[in-house]
Short mmCIF file of C-alpha atoms in Angstrom, two decimals:
data_model
loop_
_atom_site.label_atom_id
_atom_site.label_comp_id
_atom_site.label_asym_id
_atom_site.label_seq_id
_atom_site.Cartn_x
_atom_site.Cartn_y
_atom_site.Cartn_z
CA MET Z 1 -5.53 -48.49 14.04
CA ALA Z 2 -6.93 -47.72 17.48
CA ASP Z 3 -3.50 -46.91 18.85
CA THR Z 4 -2.90 -44.54 15.82
CA ALA Z 5 -6.14 -42.66 16.45
CA VAL Z 6 -5.30 -42.24 20.15
CA GLU Z 7 -1.83 -41.01 19.21
CA ARG Z 8 -3.36 -38.51 16.71
CA ARG Z 9 -5.76 -37.34 19.35
CA ALA Z 10 -3.08 -36.91 21.97
CA PHE Z 11 -0.78 -35.01 19.52
CA SER Z 12 -3.71 -32.65 18.68
CA ASP Z 13 -4.38 -32.05 22.28
CA VAL Z 14 -0.69 -31.29 23.02
CA VAL Z 15 -0.37 -28.88 20.03
CA ALA Z 16 -3.64 -27.23 21.13
CA VAL Z 17 -2.57 -26.61 24.67
CA LEU Z 18 0.84 -25.42 23.54
CA GLY Z 19 -0.68 -22.99 21.16
CA CYS Z 20 -2.92 -21.69 23.90
CA GLY Z 21 0.04 -21.26 26.15
CA LEU Z 22 1.90 -19.43 23.63
CA GLY Z 23 -1.05 -17.14 23.18
CA ILE Z 24 -1.42 -16.56 26.93
CA LEU Z 25 2.33 -15.64 27.16
CA LEU Z 26 2.08 -13.23 24.18
CA GLY Z 27 -1.07 -11.73 25.54
CA LEU Z 28 0.42 -11.08 29.05
CA LEU Z 29 3.55 -9.58 27.41
CA LEU Z 30 1.42 -7.19 25.36
CA ALA Z 31 -0.85 -6.35 28.37
CA THR Z 32 2.06 -5.57 30.80
CA GLY Z 33 4.84 -4.41 28.42
CA THR Z 34 3.40 -1.43 26.64
CA HIS Z 35 2.44 2.15 27.27
CA ASP Z 36 -0.42 1.98 24.71
CA ALA Z 37 -3.63 1.38 26.61
CA VAL Z 38 -5.59 -0.13 23.69
CA MET Z 39 -2.74 -2.57 22.99
CA SER Z 40 -2.64 -3.58 26.68
CA PHE Z 41 -6.37 -4.09 26.65
CA HIS Z 42 -6.11 -6.27 23.55
CA GLY Z 43 -3.28 -8.24 24.87
CA ALA Z 44 -5.42 -9.00 27.99
CA LEU Z 45 -8.27 -10.13 25.62
CA LEU Z 46 -5.84 -12.46 23.85
CA ALA Z 47 -4.59 -13.95 27.12
CA LEU Z 48 -8.08 -14.48 28.51
CA ALA Z 49 -9.26 -16.07 25.25
CA CYS Z 50 -6.34 -18.46 25.06
CA ALA Z 51 -6.69 -19.31 28.82
CA ALA Z 52 -10.32 -20.26 28.17
CA GLY Z 53 -9.28 -22.34 25.20
CA ALA Z 54 -6.61 -24.21 27.20
CA ILE Z 55 -9.10 -24.96 30.01
CA TYR Z 56 -11.60 -26.28 27.44
CA VAL Z 57 -8.97 -28.57 25.68
CA LEU Z 58 -7.76 -29.91 29.02
CA LYS Z 59 -11.19 -30.71 30.32
CA ASP Z 60 -11.91 -32.63 27.16
CA THR Z 61 -8.52 -34.33 27.15
CA PHE Z 62 -9.01 -35.72 30.76
CA GLY Z 63 -12.63 -36.62 30.26
CA LEU Z 64 -14.18 -33.86 32.43
CA GLU Z 65 -16.66 -32.78 29.73
CA ASP Z 66 -20.11 -34.20 30.02
CA LYS Z 67 -20.26 -34.86 26.23
CA PRO Z 68 -16.87 -35.19 24.68
CA GLU Z 69 -16.78 -34.87 20.91
CA THR Z 70 -16.71 -38.33 19.26
CA GLU Z 71 -14.68 -39.10 16.16
CA GLU Z 72 -17.67 -40.52 14.35
CA GLY Z 73 -20.12 -38.79 12.07
CA TYR Z 74 -20.07 -35.22 11.01
CA PHE Z 75 -18.26 -32.54 13.10
CA ASP Z 76 -21.00 -29.89 13.81
CA GLY Z 77 -19.88 -28.36 17.06
CA PRO Z 78 -17.94 -25.57 15.48
CA ILE Z 79 -20.71 -24.90 13.06
CA LYS Z 80 -23.32 -24.46 15.82
CA VAL Z 81 -21.02 -21.85 17.52
CA ALA Z 82 -20.76 -19.98 14.12
CA ILE Z 83 -24.48 -19.94 13.61
CA VAL Z 84 -25.29 -18.73 17.07
CA ALA Z 85 -22.57 -16.03 16.68
CA ALA Z 86 -24.04 -14.98 13.36
CA VAL Z 87 -27.41 -14.37 14.94
CA PHE Z 88 -25.95 -12.42 17.70
CA TRP Z 89 -23.69 -10.30 15.41
CA ALA Z 90 -26.64 -9.75 13.06
CA VAL Z 91 -28.70 -8.04 15.76
CA ALA Z 92 -25.60 -6.04 17.04
CA ALA Z 93 -24.68 -4.89 13.46
CA PHE Z 94 -28.32 -3.75 12.47
CA ALA Z 95 -28.68 -1.97 15.88
CA VAL Z 96 -25.44 -0.05 15.43
CA GLY Z 97 -26.33 0.66 11.76
CA ASP Z 98 -29.80 2.04 12.64
CA LEU Z 99 -28.28 4.20 15.41
CA ILE Z 100 -25.95 5.91 12.99
CA ALA Z 101 -28.75 6.29 10.48
CA TRP Z 102 -30.74 8.27 13.09
CA GLN Z 103 -27.52 10.24 13.85
CA LEU Z 104 -27.42 11.51 10.27
CA ALA Z 105 -30.98 12.87 10.76
CA PHE Z 106 -30.48 13.99 14.31
CA PRO Z 107 -26.78 14.65 15.01
CA ALA Z 108 -27.50 15.07 18.80
CA LEU Z 109 -27.71 11.28 18.98
CA ASN Z 110 -23.85 11.27 18.80
CA PHE Z 111 -24.29 12.13 22.60
CA ASP Z 112 -21.13 14.29 22.20
CA LEU Z 113 -18.92 11.29 23.14
CA PRO Z 114 -16.00 9.97 21.21
CA TRP Z 115 -17.11 6.30 21.48
CA THR Z 116 -20.51 6.98 19.94
CA SER Z 117 -19.50 9.37 17.35
CA PHE Z 118 -20.41 8.59 13.67
CA GLY Z 119 -16.77 8.29 12.74
CA ARG Z 120 -16.20 5.38 15.12
CA MET Z 121 -19.62 3.73 14.97
CA ARG Z 122 -19.69 3.64 11.19
CA PRO Z 123 -16.78 1.20 10.71
CA LEU Z 124 -18.12 -0.80 13.70
CA HIS Z 125 -21.33 -1.22 11.75
CA THR Z 126 -19.82 -2.20 8.50
CA SER Z 127 -17.36 -4.59 9.96
CA ALA Z 128 -20.05 -6.18 12.28
CA ALA Z 129 -22.48 -6.51 9.31
CA ILE Z 130 -19.89 -7.86 6.74
CA PHE Z 131 -17.31 -9.67 8.69
CA ALA Z 132 -19.06 -10.59 12.05
CA PHE Z 133 -22.42 -11.57 10.77
CA GLY Z 134 -21.61 -12.44 7.12
CA GLY Z 135 -18.27 -14.05 8.04
CA ASN Z 136 -19.81 -16.33 10.59
CA VAL Z 137 -22.66 -17.29 8.22
CA LEU Z 138 -20.01 -18.17 5.60
CA ILE Z 139 -17.76 -20.08 7.99
CA GLY Z 140 -20.66 -22.00 9.42
CA THR Z 141 -22.42 -22.93 6.15
CA SER Z 142 -19.09 -23.76 4.33
CA LEU Z 143 -18.18 -26.21 7.08
CA TYR Z 144 -21.56 -27.72 6.99
CA VAL Z 145 -21.75 -27.96 3.17
CA VAL Z 146 -18.29 -29.30 2.60
CA GLN Z 147 -18.97 -32.25 4.98
CA ARG Z 148 -22.31 -33.16 3.53
CA THR Z 149 -21.26 -32.87 -0.20
CA CYS Z 150 -18.01 -34.65 0.38
CA HIS Z 151 -19.45 -37.36 2.69
CA ALA Z 152 -16.41 -36.72 5.03
CA ARG Z 153 -15.92 -35.44 8.50
CA LEU Z 154 -14.19 -32.06 8.96
CA ALA Z 155 -10.34 -32.25 8.95
CA GLY Z 156 -8.77 -31.53 12.31
CA ARG Z 157 -9.71 -32.16 15.90
CA TRP Z 158 -9.33 -28.60 17.39
CA ALA Z 159 -8.61 -26.57 14.13
CA PRO Z 160 -12.28 -26.02 13.33
CA TYR Z 161 -12.97 -24.74 16.75
CA PHE Z 162 -9.85 -22.52 16.51
CA VAL Z 163 -11.13 -21.00 13.29
CA VAL Z 164 -14.58 -20.14 14.69
CA TRP Z 165 -13.50 -18.92 18.15
CA GLY Z 166 -10.23 -17.26 16.70
CA TYR Z 167 -12.48 -15.47 14.38
CA GLN Z 168 -14.69 -14.17 17.19
CA LEU Z 169 -11.57 -12.94 18.94
CA PHE Z 170 -10.60 -11.04 15.74
CA ILE Z 171 -14.08 -9.32 15.75
CA LEU Z 172 -13.78 -8.30 19.35
CA ILE Z 173 -10.29 -6.93 18.81
CA ALA Z 174 -11.28 -5.04 15.64
CA GLY Z 175 -14.64 -3.75 17.02
CA THR Z 176 -13.35 -2.53 20.44
CA GLY Z 177 -10.33 -0.98 18.54
CA TYR Z 178 -12.79 1.15 16.45
CA LEU Z 179 -14.68 2.44 19.48
CA LEU Z 180 -11.23 3.32 21.20
CA GLY Z 181 -10.06 5.23 18.09
CA VAL Z 182 -7.68 2.61 16.64
CA THR Z 183 -7.98 2.36 12.88
CA GLN Z 184 -5.86 2.24 9.70
CA SER Z 185 -8.52 4.23 7.81
CA LYS Z 186 -8.98 1.85 4.93
CA GLU Z 187 -12.50 1.15 3.82
CA TYR Z 188 -13.61 -2.43 4.93
CA ALA Z 189 -10.00 -2.90 6.13
CA GLU Z 190 -9.98 -0.66 9.24
CA PRO Z 191 -8.38 -3.13 11.83
CA GLU Z 192 -4.71 -2.40 12.67
CA TRP Z 193 -1.77 -4.51 11.86
CA TYR Z 194 -1.87 -6.87 14.87
CA ALA Z 195 -5.46 -7.71 14.26
CA ASP Z 196 -4.71 -8.32 10.61
CA LEU Z 197 -1.85 -10.72 11.52
CA TRP Z 198 -4.20 -12.69 13.91
CA LEU Z 199 -6.86 -12.87 11.21
CA THR Z 200 -4.22 -14.18 8.74
CA ILE Z 201 -3.39 -17.00 11.10
CA VAL Z 202 -7.14 -17.94 11.59
CA TRP Z 203 -7.67 -17.73 7.80
CA VAL Z 204 -4.77 -20.02 6.93
CA VAL Z 205 -6.12 -22.69 9.28
CA TYR Z 206 -9.65 -22.20 7.81
CA LEU Z 207 -8.24 -22.90 4.38
CA LEU Z 208 -6.38 -25.89 5.54
CA VAL Z 209 -9.53 -27.30 7.29
CA PHE Z 210 -11.58 -26.82 4.17
CA LEU Z 211 -8.88 -28.36 1.88
CA GLY Z 212 -8.28 -31.19 4.24
CA THR Z 213 -11.95 -32.01 4.29
CA ILE Z 214 -12.15 -32.02 0.43
CA ALA Z 215 -8.93 -34.21 0.30
CA ARG Z 216 -10.52 -36.88 2.46
CA ARG Z 217 -13.85 -36.81 0.61
CA ARG Z 218 -15.64 -40.16 -0.21
CA GLU Z 219 -17.57 -38.52 -3.07
CA PRO Z 220 -15.38 -38.22 -6.17
CA HIS Z 221 -17.18 -35.08 -7.52
CA ILE Z 222 -16.54 -31.73 -5.90
CA TYR Z 223 -19.99 -30.02 -5.77
CA VAL Z 224 -20.12 -26.53 -7.31
CA ALA Z 225 -20.88 -24.86 -4.00
CA ASN Z 226 -17.51 -25.97 -2.64
CA TRP Z 227 -15.79 -24.20 -5.59
CA PHE Z 228 -17.44 -20.96 -4.70
CA TYR Z 229 -16.51 -21.37 -1.03
CA LEU Z 230 -12.92 -22.15 -2.00
CA ALA Z 231 -12.60 -19.21 -4.30
CA PHE Z 232 -13.89 -16.95 -1.53
CA ILE Z 233 -11.37 -18.35 0.99
CA VAL Z 234 -8.29 -18.23 -1.31
CA THR Z 235 -9.05 -14.80 -2.84
CA ILE Z 236 -9.91 -13.10 0.45
CA ALA Z 237 -6.61 -14.31 1.83
CA MET Z 238 -4.70 -12.82 -1.15
CA LEU Z 239 -6.66 -9.51 -0.94
CA HIS Z 240 -6.27 -9.24 2.78
CA ILE Z 241 -2.57 -9.75 2.88
CA VAL Z 242 -1.63 -7.37 0.02
CA ASN Z 243 -4.04 -4.56 1.01
CA ASN Z 244 -2.94 -4.63 4.63
CA LEU Z 245 0.89 -4.63 4.09
CA ALA Z 246 1.98 -2.18 6.79
CA LEU Z 247 4.93 -1.24 8.99
CA PRO Z 248 4.10 -0.91 12.63
CA VAL Z 249 5.66 2.03 14.51
CA SER Z 250 6.28 -0.39 17.47
CA LEU Z 251 5.66 -4.00 18.07
CA THR Z 252 3.99 -2.95 21.34
CA GLY Z 253 1.91 -0.13 19.76
CA THR Z 254 -1.24 -0.06 17.71
CA GLN Z 255 -0.09 2.46 14.99
CA SER Z 256 1.30 1.50 11.62
CA TYR Z 257 1.94 3.00 8.22
CA ILE Z 258 0.64 1.38 4.98
CA VAL Z 259 3.53 0.58 2.61
CA PHE Z 260 1.60 2.01 -0.42
CA SER Z 261 1.03 5.65 -0.91
CA GLY Z 262 -0.97 8.00 -3.07
CA VAL Z 263 -2.65 6.56 -6.17
CA GLN Z 264 -0.98 3.17 -5.69
CA ASP Z 265 -2.54 2.97 -2.23
CA ALA Z 266 -6.05 3.95 -3.68
CA MET Z 267 -5.72 1.31 -6.53
CA THR Z 268 -4.74 -1.43 -4.04
CA GLN Z 269 -7.47 -0.36 -1.62
CA TRP Z 270 -10.22 -0.54 -4.21
CA TRP Z 271 -8.82 -3.75 -5.85
CA TYR Z 272 -9.31 -5.13 -2.31
CA GLY Z 273 -12.59 -3.26 -1.52
CA HIS Z 274 -14.51 -4.27 -4.67
CA ASN Z 275 -13.31 -7.86 -4.51
CA ALA Z 276 -14.32 -8.03 -0.85
CA VAL Z 277 -17.75 -7.48 -2.29
CA GLY Z 278 -17.02 -9.84 -5.14
CA PHE Z 279 -15.62 -12.67 -3.21
CA PHE Z 280 -16.69 -12.11 0.40
CA LEU Z 281 -20.19 -10.95 -0.26
CA THR Z 282 -20.86 -12.66 -3.64
CA ALA Z 283 -18.87 -15.79 -4.25
CA GLY Z 284 -19.23 -17.15 -0.66
CA PHE Z 285 -22.93 -16.51 -0.61
CA LEU Z 286 -23.45 -18.08 -3.99
CA GLY Z 287 -22.07 -21.19 -2.45
CA ILE Z 288 -24.98 -20.84 0.02
CA MET Z 289 -27.41 -20.40 -2.84
CA TYR Z 290 -26.23 -23.43 -4.78
CA TYR Z 291 -26.68 -25.66 -1.72
CA PHE Z 292 -29.57 -24.41 0.32
CA ILE Z 293 -32.02 -23.64 -2.45
CA PRO Z 294 -31.94 -27.03 -3.99
CA LYS Z 295 -31.98 -28.73 -0.56
CA ARG Z 296 -35.00 -26.67 0.75
CA VAL Z 297 -37.16 -27.13 -2.49
CA GLU Z 298 -35.91 -30.71 -2.95
CA ARG Z 299 -35.05 -30.11 -6.68
CA PRO Z 300 -31.65 -30.45 -8.45
CA VAL Z 301 -29.86 -27.27 -9.63
CA TYR Z 302 -31.54 -26.09 -12.83
CA SER Z 303 -28.40 -26.31 -14.98
CA TYR Z 304 -25.18 -27.82 -13.41
CA ARG Z 305 -23.33 -26.80 -16.59
CA LEU Z 306 -24.52 -23.13 -16.14
CA SER Z 307 -23.31 -23.11 -12.66
CA ILE Z 308 -19.71 -24.11 -13.77
CA VAL Z 309 -19.79 -21.35 -16.45
CA HIS Z 310 -21.10 -18.99 -13.84
CA PHE Z 311 -18.28 -19.89 -11.54
CA TRP Z 312 -15.30 -19.53 -13.84
CA SER Z 313 -16.59 -16.44 -15.72
CA LEU Z 314 -17.36 -14.64 -12.42
CA ILE Z 315 -14.00 -15.36 -10.76
CA PHE Z 316 -12.01 -14.35 -13.79
CA ILE Z 317 -13.90 -11.13 -14.44
CA TYR Z 318 -14.61 -9.76 -11.04
CA ILE Z 319 -11.05 -9.41 -9.98
CA TRP Z 320 -10.54 -6.61 -12.61
CA ALA Z 321 -13.58 -4.44 -11.71
CA GLY Z 322 -12.09 -2.51 -8.76
CA PRO Z 323 -10.99 0.68 -10.68
CA HIS Z 324 -14.53 1.83 -11.34
CA HIS Z 325 -14.41 3.14 -7.69
CA LEU Z 326 -11.87 5.61 -8.82
CA HIS Z 327 -13.53 7.37 -11.83
CA TYR Z 328 -12.42 11.07 -12.23
CA THR Z 329 -9.50 10.65 -9.84
CA ALA Z 330 -5.68 10.66 -10.45
CA LEU Z 331 -5.89 6.92 -11.41
CA PRO Z 332 -4.81 6.68 -15.17
CA ASP Z 333 -7.73 6.81 -17.59
CA TRP Z 334 -7.02 3.54 -19.09
CA ALA Z 335 -7.28 1.85 -15.72
CA GLN Z 336 -10.60 3.54 -15.05
CA THR Z 337 -11.91 2.43 -18.42
CA LEU Z 338 -10.68 -1.17 -17.81
CA GLY Z 339 -12.50 -1.33 -14.49
CA MET Z 340 -15.68 -0.02 -16.22
CA THR Z 341 -15.39 -2.52 -19.07
CA PHE Z 342 -15.06 -5.48 -16.77
CA SER Z 343 -17.88 -4.25 -14.53
CA ILE Z 344 -20.24 -4.25 -17.59
CA MET Z 345 -19.00 -7.71 -18.54
CA LEU Z 346 -20.02 -8.92 -15.10
CA TRP Z 347 -23.74 -8.57 -16.06
CA MET Z 348 -23.55 -11.93 -17.95
CA PRO Z 349 -22.20 -14.31 -15.37
CA SER Z 350 -24.10 -12.58 -12.50
CA TRP Z 351 -27.43 -12.79 -14.26
CA GLY Z 352 -26.64 -16.38 -15.41
CA GLY Z 353 -26.24 -17.27 -11.62
CA MET Z 354 -29.45 -15.54 -10.73
CA ILE Z 355 -31.40 -17.37 -13.51
CA ASN Z 356 -29.95 -20.64 -12.32
CA GLY Z 357 -30.94 -20.04 -8.77
CA LEU Z 358 -34.46 -18.92 -9.64
CA MET Z 359 -35.13 -21.68 -12.25
CA THR Z 360 -34.15 -24.36 -9.60
CA LEU Z 361 -37.66 -23.75 -8.42
CA SER Z 362 -39.02 -25.32 -11.67
CA GLY Z 363 -41.76 -27.56 -10.58
CA ALA Z 364 -41.75 -26.29 -7.07
CA TRP Z 365 -43.02 -22.61 -7.52
CA ASP Z 366 -45.87 -23.43 -5.06
CA LYS Z 367 -43.27 -23.50 -2.22
CA LEU Z 368 -43.00 -19.72 -2.60
CA ARG Z 369 -46.54 -19.45 -1.30
CA THR Z 370 -46.29 -22.08 1.47
CA ASP Z 371 -42.62 -21.82 2.78
CA PRO Z 372 -41.43 -18.44 3.89
CA VAL Z 373 -37.91 -19.77 4.19
CA VAL Z 374 -37.94 -20.61 0.41
CA ARG Z 375 -39.35 -16.97 -0.04
CA LEU Z 376 -36.34 -15.53 1.85
CA LEU Z 377 -33.89 -17.51 -0.32
CA VAL Z 378 -35.57 -16.74 -3.67
CA VAL Z 379 -36.11 -13.03 -2.89
CA SER Z 380 -32.46 -12.81 -1.97
CA VAL Z 381 -31.55 -14.08 -5.49
CA ALA Z 382 -33.86 -11.50 -6.97
CA PHE Z 383 -31.97 -8.82 -5.06
CA TYR Z 384 -28.70 -10.31 -6.28
CA GLY Z 385 -29.90 -9.89 -9.87
CA MET Z 386 -30.97 -6.27 -9.17
CA SER Z 387 -27.75 -5.27 -7.48
CA THR Z 388 -25.61 -6.90 -10.14
CA PHE Z 389 -27.56 -4.87 -12.71
CA GLU Z 390 -27.25 -1.67 -10.92
CA GLY Z 391 -23.57 -2.03 -10.02
CA PRO Z 392 -22.32 -2.26 -13.66
CA LEU Z 393 -24.73 0.54 -14.64
CA MET Z 394 -23.14 2.84 -11.89
CA SER Z 395 -19.63 1.96 -13.11
CA ILE Z 396 -20.30 3.68 -16.57
CA LYS Z 397 -18.48 6.93 -16.40
CA ALA Z 398 -21.45 9.15 -17.41
CA VAL Z 399 -23.71 7.52 -14.76
CA ASN Z 400 -20.95 7.54 -12.19
CA SER Z 401 -20.44 11.40 -12.70
CA LEU Z 402 -23.91 11.73 -11.08
CA SER Z 403 -23.89 8.80 -8.69
CA HIS Z 404 -20.44 8.91 -7.16
CA TYR Z 405 -20.18 10.20 -3.39
CA THR Z 406 -24.03 10.33 -3.18
CA ASP Z 407 -26.52 8.32 -1.22
CA TRP Z 408 -27.33 6.40 -4.40
CA THR Z 409 -24.14 4.43 -3.76
CA ILE Z 410 -25.38 3.78 -0.12
CA GLY Z 411 -28.73 2.57 -1.51
CA HIS Z 412 -26.93 0.19 -4.03
CA VAL Z 413 -24.66 -1.18 -1.34
CA HIS Z 414 -27.52 -1.96 1.02
CA SER Z 415 -29.79 -3.46 -1.64
CA GLY Z 416 -26.96 -5.97 -2.08
CA ALA Z 417 -26.05 -6.21 1.68
CA LEU Z 418 -29.53 -6.51 3.09
CA GLY Z 419 -31.56 -7.90 0.07
CA TRP Z 420 -29.01 -10.37 -1.11
CA VAL Z 421 -26.45 -11.23 1.64
CA ALA Z 422 -28.71 -10.88 4.77
CA MET Z 423 -31.81 -12.45 3.13
CA VAL Z 424 -29.87 -15.55 1.89
CA SER Z 425 -28.12 -15.81 5.26
CA PHE Z 426 -31.45 -15.72 7.10
CA GLY Z 427 -32.69 -18.57 4.83
CA ALA Z 428 -29.69 -20.69 5.60
CA ILE Z 429 -29.82 -20.07 9.31
CA TYR Z 430 -33.53 -21.15 9.29
CA CYS Z 431 -32.58 -24.28 7.47
CA LEU Z 432 -29.61 -25.18 9.70
CA ALA Z 433 -31.13 -24.55 13.10
CA PRO Z 434 -33.44 -27.66 13.13
CA TRP Z 435 -30.94 -29.73 11.19
CA LEU Z 436 -28.00 -29.13 13.48
CA TRP Z 437 -29.81 -29.36 16.73
CA GLY Z 438 -31.94 -32.26 15.70
CA ARG Z 439 -35.33 -30.65 15.88
CA ARG Z 440 -38.68 -31.55 14.18
CA GLY Z 441 -38.79 -28.08 12.69
CA LEU Z 442 -38.33 -24.29 13.43
CA TYR Z 443 -40.21 -23.14 16.63
CA SER Z 444 -42.61 -21.03 14.42
CA LEU Z 445 -42.84 -20.87 10.75
CA ARG Z 446 -45.35 -18.00 11.25
CA LEU Z 447 -42.52 -15.96 12.80
CA VAL Z 448 -40.47 -16.47 9.76
CA GLU Z 449 -43.43 -15.11 7.69
CA TRP Z 450 -43.45 -11.99 9.97
CA HIS Z 451 -39.61 -11.70 9.68
CA PHE Z 452 -39.72 -11.85 5.80
CA TRP Z 453 -42.46 -9.14 5.42
CA ILE Z 454 -41.09 -6.73 8.01
CA SER Z 455 -37.50 -7.00 6.63
CA THR Z 456 -38.72 -6.71 3.02
CA ILE Z 457 -40.71 -3.52 3.73
CA GLY Z 458 -37.64 -2.19 5.63
CA ILE Z 459 -35.26 -2.86 2.72
CA LEU Z 460 -37.71 -1.11 0.20
CA LEU Z 461 -37.99 1.93 2.39
CA TYR Z 462 -34.22 2.05 2.82
CA ILE Z 463 -33.16 1.63 -0.75
CA THR Z 464 -35.81 3.82 -2.36
CA ALA Z 465 -35.23 6.68 -0.05
CA MET Z 466 -31.41 6.42 -0.83
CA TRP Z 467 -32.16 6.25 -4.56
CA VAL Z 468 -34.22 9.46 -4.51
CA SER Z 469 -31.89 11.36 -2.10
CA GLY Z 470 -28.87 10.28 -4.05
CA ILE Z 471 -30.07 11.40 -7.40
CA LEU Z 472 -31.22 14.64 -5.80
CA GLN Z 473 -27.78 15.14 -4.20
CA GLY Z 474 -26.02 14.56 -7.53
CA LEU Z 475 -28.30 17.04 -9.35
CA MET Z 476 -28.06 19.63 -6.60
CA TRP Z 477 -24.28 19.35 -6.57
CA ARG Z 478 -23.88 20.16 -10.22
CA ALA Z 479 -26.65 22.75 -10.66
CA TYR Z 480 -25.35 26.16 -11.81
CA ASP Z 481 -27.13 29.47 -11.96
CA SER Z 482 -27.11 31.84 -14.95
CA LEU Z 483 -23.81 33.33 -13.90
CA GLY Z 484 -22.03 29.97 -13.86
CA PHE Z 485 -21.84 29.76 -9.91
CA LEU Z 486 -23.05 26.75 -7.98
CA GLN Z 487 -26.74 27.07 -7.34
CA TYR Z 488 -26.75 25.46 -3.95
CA SER Z 489 -24.34 25.46 -0.98
CA PHE Z 490 -23.32 22.16 0.56
CA VAL Z 491 -25.38 22.90 3.67
CA GLU Z 492 -28.55 23.32 1.53
CA THR Z 493 -28.01 19.85 -0.13
CA VAL Z 494 -27.56 18.33 3.41
CA GLU Z 495 -30.79 19.95 4.55
CA ALA Z 496 -32.61 18.55 1.63
CA MET Z 497 -31.60 15.05 2.64
CA LYS Z 498 -33.15 15.05 6.08
CA PRO Z 499 -36.61 13.52 5.19
CA PHE Z 500 -34.89 10.71 3.32
CA TYR Z 501 -32.52 10.08 6.03
CA MET Z 502 -35.60 9.61 8.36
CA ILE Z 503 -37.19 7.20 5.90
CA ARG Z 504 -33.94 5.29 5.67
CA ALA Z 505 -33.56 5.05 9.50
CA THR Z 506 -37.28 3.84 9.76
CA GLY Z 507 -36.45 1.08 7.19
CA GLY Z 508 -33.43 0.16 9.11
CA LEU Z 509 -35.41 0.00 12.32
CA LEU Z 510 -37.87 -2.54 10.65
CA PHE Z 511 -34.93 -4.61 9.43
CA LEU Z 512 -33.57 -4.68 13.04
CA ILE Z 513 -37.03 -5.74 14.35
CA GLY Z 514 -37.04 -8.55 11.77
CA SER Z 515 -33.61 -9.70 13.04
CA LEU Z 516 -34.81 -9.83 16.65
CA ILE Z 517 -37.76 -11.89 15.63
CA MET Z 518 -35.31 -14.26 13.94
CA ALA Z 519 -33.12 -14.42 17.13
CA TYR Z 520 -36.16 -15.35 19.32
CA ASN Z 521 -37.32 -18.00 16.89
CA ILE Z 522 -33.81 -19.51 16.64
CA TRP Z 523 -33.37 -19.50 20.44
CA ARG Z 524 -36.84 -21.31 21.00
CA THR Z 525 -35.78 -23.85 18.30
CA ILE Z 526 -32.23 -24.53 19.78
CA ARG Z 527 -33.80 -24.76 23.26
CA GLY Z 528 -35.90 -27.65 21.93
CA ASP Z 529 -39.28 -26.04 22.28
CA GLU Z 530 -42.05 -27.99 20.37
CA PRO Z 531 -42.95 -26.27 17.10
CA VAL Z 532 -46.19 -24.37 17.35
CA ASP Z 533 -47.05 -25.05 13.79
CA ALA Z 534 -45.43 -28.40 13.09
CA MET Z 535 -48.14 -29.46 10.67
CA GLU Z 536 -47.67 -26.40 8.43
CA GLN Z 537 -43.87 -26.92 8.02
CA PRO Z 538 -42.51 -28.80 5.09
CA ARG Z 539 -40.94 -32.20 5.60
CA VAL Z 540 -37.55 -30.83 4.75
CA ALA Z 541 -37.65 -28.41 7.74
CA ALA Z 542 -36.92 -31.27 10.09
CA ALA Z 543 -33.54 -32.74 10.91
CA PRO Z 544 -32.79 -35.62 8.38
CA GLU Z 545 -33.14 -38.28 11.08
CA LEU Z 546 -36.56 -37.05 12.08
CA ARG Z 547 -38.19 -36.54 8.66
CA LEU Z 548 -41.29 -38.58 7.82
CA VAL Z 549 -40.87 -40.81 4.80
CA PRO Z 550 -43.65 -39.96 2.26
CA ALA Z 551 -46.07 -42.80 1.65
CA GLU Z 552 -45.41 -44.95 -1.44
#
């Protein structure tokens, strides 16, 4: 058995080094064999990343690392990388988002430079918030949860590290591409063809690692959180591949042409776009909800049967809701109505999940008062319920005729993104930091309290400003005078938005400040600094091996 383990280890090392070598070769070919400056830069990034990977593997193989990874216990190294990356990308995403929010109020903040223009910074913000911050949280938590609920070590020796670091390389390629003007101009799918290919490779390995871990489980039951994670991984792979089918102009150039055109392209894009929300920003984070709320409050899920109904109804209904983004367009009317109908049906499973999450606190409601981490997790579920009520409401054609293309949509998106996705992510990160690094608790629970209130106030300022400005926009756009002419010019509607844009940017600034507080708190926790309020922290805040056993 020992010889077999050594052979497997050696085989993994050889495959990893060969893969890195292939990446170095391909990167150098792209860096030196093209007249496209951006492709050359991205080729150099690939070569450097693969060279760093090869050096790390060789150092571990020949025992040059101080603490080589053992084959015993859980495999948490890649998870730590993902959590640290998530904190970094959170701050970056919120900083860029707040900058472009101020740009809308004060256009001079574009600085008259192409790299800092709104058109390039906006996709950088959305991709950093959704895919860099949210994606790293999902990868980190999913790899943590699948091990603990399956009582099995992660599958693969280098594959989990490849998933995490390969994903960071994708983010760097995509983000720098936006700033340099490389985009395929598809909402939430802006990276060009070569970045999409790299992400596909990373995502397939991610799926194999997750499935391999489930296959080697020692627990016969597959916990419901793993079903949500698995639905997220599989569906995002399908959406990504279909929506990004493209023909590159050259194999050494950045430009490509999407294979779809016209209304088919629009339908495919919003089938992808809405299900990126449904499976990346909903199903995956529901996996977080179903694990971290019960663990933090030390109570079982309120209704396991309801969680199963929630899962199957959500994934079957969500996939049909995309056409509601295309009301009053060239899309056939029956398809628009179908999207609206399925969107309204989503109320039931969404609110079933919200109720399940909130009622898990039965018998532990006092923790809302004493534990700000629980407050973050529970308030995120409340925002999930609010967003999943508002979304179907806005899909109704009569409401959509007022709301579409207005700031109301921006407010709706951010109530979900900041209130639901970011808050539940913050809660999970605060749980994981002491657990992963073996600490007695967070550096400061009081700082979590500050983070919660500053961020909550920021969200409320943001979304209420956008609700008011959005409805005002919609009403001004369709106001007619007694002669039947439009009552307001477009410039007048933009001018009316300025006060609300300033309130929105102020709310975003508060949310950014909250994330900086989190980054400081997590850094001090990881560093091993003694908690300043250890006696105030719940027993569950500590790493499992350091928890005090309650007196009998």
